PDB file of N, CA and C in Angstrom:
ATOM      1  N   UNK A   1      12.336  -6.773  22.513  1.00 85.00           N
ATOM      2  CA  UNK A   1      12.942  -8.012  22.872  1.00 85.00           C
ATOM      3  C   UNK A   1      14.320  -7.763  23.431  1.00 85.00           C
ATOM      4  N   UNK A   2      14.773  -8.685  24.242  1.00 88.00           N
ATOM      5  CA  UNK A   2      16.074  -8.579  24.877  1.00 88.00           C
ATOM      6  C   UNK A   2      16.863  -9.855  24.594  1.00 88.00           C
ATOM      7  N   UNK A   3      18.089  -9.678  24.130  1.00 85.00           N
ATOM      8  CA  UNK A   3      18.960 -10.826  23.869  1.00 85.00           C
ATOM      9  C   UNK A   3      20.235 -10.663  24.691  1.00 85.00           C
ATOM     10  N   UNK A   4      20.819 -11.770  25.133  1.00 85.00           N
ATOM     11  CA  UNK A   4      22.061 -11.682  25.902  1.00 85.00           C
ATOM     12  C   UNK A   4      23.226 -11.234  25.023  1.00 85.00           C
ATOM     13  N   UNK A   5      24.251 -10.675  25.644  1.00 85.00           N
ATOM     14  CA  UNK A   5      25.432 -10.219  24.892  1.00 85.00           C
ATOM     15  C   UNK A   5      26.143 -11.389  24.227  1.00 85.00           C
ATOM     16  N   UNK A   6      26.290 -12.499  24.933  1.00 86.00           N
ATOM     17  CA  UNK A   6      26.899 -13.701  24.367  1.00 86.00           C
ATOM     18  C   UNK A   6      25.773 -14.518  23.729  1.00 86.00           C
ATOM     19  N   UNK A   7      25.586 -14.353  22.442  1.00 86.00           N
ATOM     20  CA  UNK A   7      24.444 -14.934  21.735  1.00 86.00           C
ATOM     21  C   UNK A   7      24.821 -16.245  21.062  1.00 86.00           C
ATOM     22  N   UNK A   8      24.021 -17.281  21.326  1.00 90.00           N
ATOM     23  CA  UNK A   8      24.149 -18.574  20.658  1.00 90.00           C
ATOM     24  C   UNK A   8      22.736 -19.057  20.357  1.00 90.00           C
ATOM     25  N   UNK A   9      22.607 -20.145  19.587  1.00 90.00           N
ATOM     26  CA  UNK A   9      21.276 -20.669  19.274  1.00 90.00           C
ATOM     27  C   UNK A   9      20.486 -21.029  20.528  1.00 90.00           C
ATOM     28  N   UNK A  10      21.159 -21.390  21.611  1.00 93.00           N
ATOM     29  CA  UNK A  10      20.483 -21.781  22.852  1.00 93.00           C
ATOM     30  C   UNK A  10      20.190 -20.605  23.779  1.00 93.00           C
ATOM     31  N   UNK A  11      20.686 -19.412  23.444  1.00 93.00           N
ATOM     32  CA  UNK A  11      20.448 -18.236  24.292  1.00 93.00           C
ATOM     33  C   UNK A  11      18.961 -17.953  24.403  1.00 93.00           C
ATOM     34  N   UNK A  12      18.543 -17.517  25.589  1.00 94.00           N
ATOM     35  CA  UNK A  12      17.129 -17.214  25.828  1.00 94.00           C
ATOM     36  C   UNK A  12      16.842 -15.771  25.433  1.00 94.00           C
ATOM     37  N   UNK A  13      15.825 -15.603  24.601  1.00 93.00           N
ATOM     38  CA  UNK A  13      15.340 -14.290  24.180  1.00 93.00           C
ATOM     39  C   UNK A  13      14.130 -13.977  25.044  1.00 93.00           C
ATOM     40  N   UNK A  14      14.039 -12.743  25.533  1.00 93.00           N
ATOM     41  CA  UNK A  14      12.920 -12.385  26.396  1.00 93.00           C
ATOM     42  C   UNK A  14      12.349 -11.031  26.020  1.00 93.00           C
ATOM     43  N   UNK A  15      11.137 -10.767  26.531  1.00 92.00           N
ATOM     44  CA  UNK A  15      10.486  -9.478  26.322  1.00 92.00           C
ATOM     45  C   UNK A  15      11.247  -8.428  27.132  1.00 92.00           C
ATOM     46  N   UNK A  16      11.614  -7.344  26.485  1.00 91.00           N
ATOM     47  CA  UNK A  16      12.357  -6.285  27.169  1.00 91.00           C
ATOM     48  C   UNK A  16      11.482  -5.560  28.187  1.00 91.00           C
ATOM     49  N   UNK A  17      10.164  -5.597  28.031  1.00 93.00           N
ATOM     50  CA  UNK A  17       9.269  -4.903  28.967  1.00 93.00           C
ATOM     51  C   UNK A  17       8.941  -5.730  30.203  1.00 93.00           C
ATOM     52  N   UNK A  18       8.517  -6.975  29.995  1.00 94.00           N
ATOM     53  CA  UNK A  18       8.040  -7.782  31.135  1.00 94.00           C
ATOM     54  C   UNK A  18       8.973  -8.916  31.521  1.00 94.00           C
ATOM     55  N   UNK A  19       9.956  -9.236  30.687  1.00 91.00           N
ATOM     56  CA  UNK A  19      10.897 -10.301  30.995  1.00 91.00           C
ATOM     57  C   UNK A  19      10.431 -11.693  30.614  1.00 91.00           C
ATOM     58  N   UNK A  20       9.230 -11.826  30.028  1.00 94.00           N
ATOM     59  CA  UNK A  20       8.700 -13.123  29.626  1.00 94.00           C
ATOM     60  C   UNK A  20       9.626 -13.765  28.603  1.00 94.00           C
ATOM     61  N   UNK A  21       9.944 -15.035  28.792  1.00 93.00           N
ATOM     62  CA  UNK A  21      10.796 -15.761  27.858  1.00 93.00           C
ATOM     63  C   UNK A  21      10.059 -15.971  26.541  1.00 93.00           C
ATOM     64  N   UNK A  22      10.748 -15.666  25.432  1.00 90.00           N
ATOM     65  CA  UNK A  22      10.187 -15.867  24.097  1.00 90.00           C
ATOM     66  C   UNK A  22      10.768 -17.105  23.432  1.00 90.00           C
ATOM     67  N   UNK A  23      11.600 -17.829  24.172  1.00 93.00           N
ATOM     68  CA  UNK A  23      12.217 -19.044  23.652  1.00 93.00           C
ATOM     69  C   UNK A  23      13.687 -18.828  23.367  1.00 93.00           C
ATOM     70  N   UNK A  24      14.275 -19.798  22.722  1.00 94.00           N
ATOM     71  CA  UNK A  24      15.697 -19.700  22.389  1.00 94.00           C
ATOM     72  C   UNK A  24      15.875 -18.792  21.166  1.00 94.00           C
ATOM     73  N   UNK A  25      17.094 -18.349  20.959  1.00 92.00           N
ATOM     74  CA  UNK A  25      17.416 -17.515  19.796  1.00 92.00           C
ATOM     75  C   UNK A  25      17.092 -18.276  18.515  1.00 92.00           C
ATOM     76  N   UNK A  26      17.388 -19.580  18.454  1.00 91.00           N
ATOM     77  CA  UNK A  26      17.090 -20.392  17.265  1.00 91.00           C
ATOM     78  C   UNK A  26      15.578 -20.458  17.033  1.00 91.00           C
ATOM     79  N   UNK A  27      14.803 -20.654  18.097  1.00 92.00           N
ATOM     80  CA  UNK A  27      13.338 -20.705  17.967  1.00 92.00           C
ATOM     81  C   UNK A  27      12.786 -19.359  17.520  1.00 92.00           C
ATOM     82  N   UNK A  28      13.305 -18.290  18.097  1.00 89.00           N
ATOM     83  CA  UNK A  28      12.847 -16.944  17.741  1.00 89.00           C
ATOM     84  C   UNK A  28      13.130 -16.657  16.264  1.00 89.00           C
ATOM     85  N   UNK A  29      14.347 -16.980  15.794  1.00 88.00           N
ATOM     86  CA  UNK A  29      14.688 -16.770  14.383  1.00 88.00           C
ATOM     87  C   UNK A  29      13.776 -17.589  13.474  1.00 88.00           C
ATOM     88  N   UNK A  30      13.462 -18.816  13.889  1.00 88.00           N
ATOM     89  CA  UNK A  30      12.568 -19.667  13.097  1.00 88.00           C
ATOM     90  C   UNK A  30      11.175 -19.029  12.983  1.00 88.00           C
ATOM     91  N   UNK A  31      10.669 -18.503  14.099  1.00 89.00           N
ATOM     92  CA  UNK A  31       9.352 -17.845  14.066  1.00 89.00           C
ATOM     93  C   UNK A  31       9.376 -16.609  13.167  1.00 89.00           C
ATOM     94  N   UNK A  32      10.470 -15.853  13.200  1.00 85.00           N
ATOM     95  CA  UNK A  32      10.592 -14.677  12.332  1.00 85.00           C
ATOM     96  C   UNK A  32      10.598 -15.120  10.873  1.00 85.00           C
ATOM     97  N   UNK A  33      11.365 -16.168  10.558  1.00 83.00           N
ATOM     98  CA  UNK A  33      11.397 -16.703   9.190  1.00 83.00           C
ATOM     99  C   UNK A  33       9.999 -17.094   8.727  1.00 83.00           C
ATOM    100  N   UNK A  34       9.243 -17.784   9.600  1.00 86.00           N
ATOM    101  CA  UNK A  34       7.892 -18.213   9.252  1.00 86.00           C
ATOM    102  C   UNK A  34       6.982 -17.013   8.996  1.00 86.00           C
ATOM    103  N   UNK A  35       7.094 -15.987   9.825  1.00 84.00           N
ATOM    104  CA  UNK A  35       6.277 -14.780   9.646  1.00 84.00           C
ATOM    105  C   UNK A  35       6.625 -14.074   8.340  1.00 84.00           C
ATOM    106  N   UNK A  36       7.910 -14.014   8.018  1.00 80.00           N
ATOM    107  CA  UNK A  36       8.323 -13.376   6.765  1.00 80.00           C
ATOM    108  C   UNK A  36       7.824 -14.155   5.554  1.00 80.00           C
ATOM    109  N   UNK A  37       7.885 -15.477   5.623  1.00 81.00           N
ATOM    110  CA  UNK A  37       7.387 -16.295   4.512  1.00 81.00           C
ATOM    111  C   UNK A  37       5.878 -16.145   4.356  1.00 81.00           C
ATOM    112  N   UNK A  38       5.146 -16.083   5.474  1.00 83.00           N
ATOM    113  CA  UNK A  38       3.698 -15.884   5.411  1.00 83.00           C
ATOM    114  C   UNK A  38       3.366 -14.529   4.806  1.00 83.00           C
ATOM    115  N   UNK A  39       4.136 -13.521   5.145  1.00 79.00           N
ATOM    116  CA  UNK A  39       3.928 -12.181   4.573  1.00 79.00           C
ATOM    117  C   UNK A  39       4.182 -12.205   3.072  1.00 79.00           C
ATOM    118  N   UNK A  40       5.201 -12.943   2.651  1.00 79.00           N
ATOM    119  CA  UNK A  40       5.523 -13.047   1.232  1.00 79.00           C
ATOM    120  C   UNK A  40       4.351 -13.627   0.448  1.00 79.00           C
ATOM    121  N   UNK A  41       3.705 -14.655   0.999  1.00 79.00           N
ATOM    122  CA  UNK A  41       2.595 -15.314   0.323  1.00 79.00           C
ATOM    123  C   UNK A  41       1.447 -14.339   0.085  1.00 79.00           C
ATOM    124  N   UNK A  42       1.231 -13.421   1.008  1.00 75.00           N
ATOM    125  CA  UNK A  42       0.100 -12.504   0.904  1.00 75.00           C
ATOM    126  C   UNK A  42       0.370 -11.299  -0.006  1.00 75.00           C
ATOM    127  N   UNK A  43       1.562 -11.190  -0.550  1.00 73.00           N
ATOM    128  CA  UNK A  43       1.904 -10.038  -1.382  1.00 73.00           C
ATOM    129  C   UNK A  43       2.111 -10.427  -2.839  1.00 73.00           C
ATOM    130  N   UNK A  44       1.763  -9.526  -3.718  1.00 72.00           N
ATOM    131  CA  UNK A  44       1.970  -9.746  -5.144  1.00 72.00           C
ATOM    132  C   UNK A  44       3.428  -9.492  -5.521  1.00 72.00           C
ATOM    133  N   UNK A  45       4.125  -8.673  -4.739  1.00 71.00           N
ATOM    134  CA  UNK A  45       5.518  -8.345  -5.010  1.00 71.00           C
ATOM    135  C   UNK A  45       6.414  -8.967  -3.952  1.00 71.00           C
ATOM    136  N   UNK A  46       7.654  -9.199  -4.304  1.00 71.00           N
ATOM    137  CA  UNK A  46       8.640  -9.813  -3.425  1.00 71.00           C
ATOM    138  C   UNK A  46       8.907  -8.935  -2.203  1.00 71.00           C
ATOM    139  N   UNK A  47       8.987  -9.549  -1.035  1.00 66.00           N
ATOM    140  CA  UNK A  47       9.359  -8.861   0.193  1.00 66.00           C
ATOM    141  C   UNK A  47      10.879  -8.903   0.300  1.00 66.00           C
ATOM    142  N   UNK A  48      11.507  -7.747   0.456  1.00 69.00           N
ATOM    143  CA  UNK A  48      12.954  -7.682   0.610  1.00 69.00           C
ATOM    144  C   UNK A  48      13.257  -7.492   2.081  1.00 69.00           C
ATOM    145  N   UNK A  49      14.049  -8.395   2.636  1.00 66.00           N
ATOM    146  CA  UNK A  49      14.374  -8.377   4.057  1.00 66.00           C
ATOM    147  C   UNK A  49      15.839  -8.000   4.216  1.00 66.00           C
ATOM    148  N   UNK A  50      16.091  -6.861   4.853  1.00 67.00           N
ATOM    149  CA  UNK A  50      17.463  -6.416   5.086  1.00 67.00           C
ATOM    150  C   UNK A  50      17.936  -6.739   6.486  1.00 67.00           C
ATOM    151  N   UNK A  51      17.014  -7.127   7.362  1.00 64.00           N
ATOM    152  CA  UNK A  51      17.363  -7.430   8.742  1.00 64.00           C
ATOM    153  C   UNK A  51      17.965  -8.835   8.828  1.00 64.00           C
ATOM    154  N   UNK A  52      19.135  -8.987   9.427  1.00 62.00           N
ATOM    155  CA  UNK A  52      19.775 -10.311   9.470  1.00 62.00           C
ATOM    156  C   UNK A  52      19.169 -11.286  10.463  1.00 62.00           C
ATOM    157  N   UNK A  53      18.120 -10.899  11.202  1.00 62.00           N
ATOM    158  CA  UNK A  53      17.493 -11.832  12.129  1.00 62.00           C
ATOM    159  C   UNK A  53      16.898 -13.003  11.364  1.00 62.00           C
ATOM    160  N   UNK A  54      16.147 -12.711  10.322  1.00 53.00           N
ATOM    161  CA  UNK A  54      15.573 -13.764   9.506  1.00 53.00           C
ATOM    162  C   UNK A  54      16.658 -14.417   8.671  1.00 53.00           C
ATOM    163  N   UNK A  55      16.766 -15.730   8.725  1.00 52.00           N
ATOM    164  CA  UNK A  55      17.817 -16.399   7.968  1.00 52.00           C
ATOM    165  C   UNK A  55      17.344 -16.830   6.597  1.00 52.00           C
ATOM    166  N   UNK A  56      16.041 -16.840   6.361  1.00 45.00           N
ATOM    167  CA  UNK A  56      15.518 -17.255   5.066  1.00 45.00           C
ATOM    168  C   UNK A  56      15.574 -16.083   4.094  1.00 45.00           C
ATOM    169  N   UNK A  57      16.122 -16.322   2.940  1.00 43.00           N
ATOM    170  CA  UNK A  57      16.067 -15.329   1.885  1.00 43.00           C
ATOM    171  C   UNK A  57      14.804 -15.631   1.115  1.00 43.00           C
ATOM    172  N   UNK A  58      13.868 -14.735   1.122  1.00 42.00           N
ATOM    173  CA  UNK A  58      12.544 -14.994   0.602  1.00 42.00           C
ATOM    174  C   UNK A  58      12.485 -14.634  -0.877  1.00 42.00           C
ATOM    175  N   UNK A  59      12.248 -15.640  -1.697  1.00 41.00           N
ATOM    176  CA  UNK A  59      12.089 -15.439  -3.131  1.00 41.00           C
ATOM    177  C   UNK A  59      10.729 -15.945  -3.547  1.00 41.00           C
ATOM    178  N   UNK A  60      10.101 -15.209  -4.413  1.00 37.00           N
ATOM    179  CA  UNK A  60       8.786 -15.643  -4.919  1.00 37.00           C
ATOM    180  C   UNK A  60       8.976 -16.480  -6.140  1.00 37.00           C
TER     181      UNK A  60
END
């Protein structure tokens, strides 16, 4: 993925390979949060997320 140097919630995130728009930075972070929460549900143990992209702190 490619993000602009001046990053805001409205910044456009795109595929670094093909340039396809992946949506705004806020939308991308929301999708990451949703994926992390879905992963948490499928695990018996807590998922620890150290990457600051996801804004949700996932607790079981």
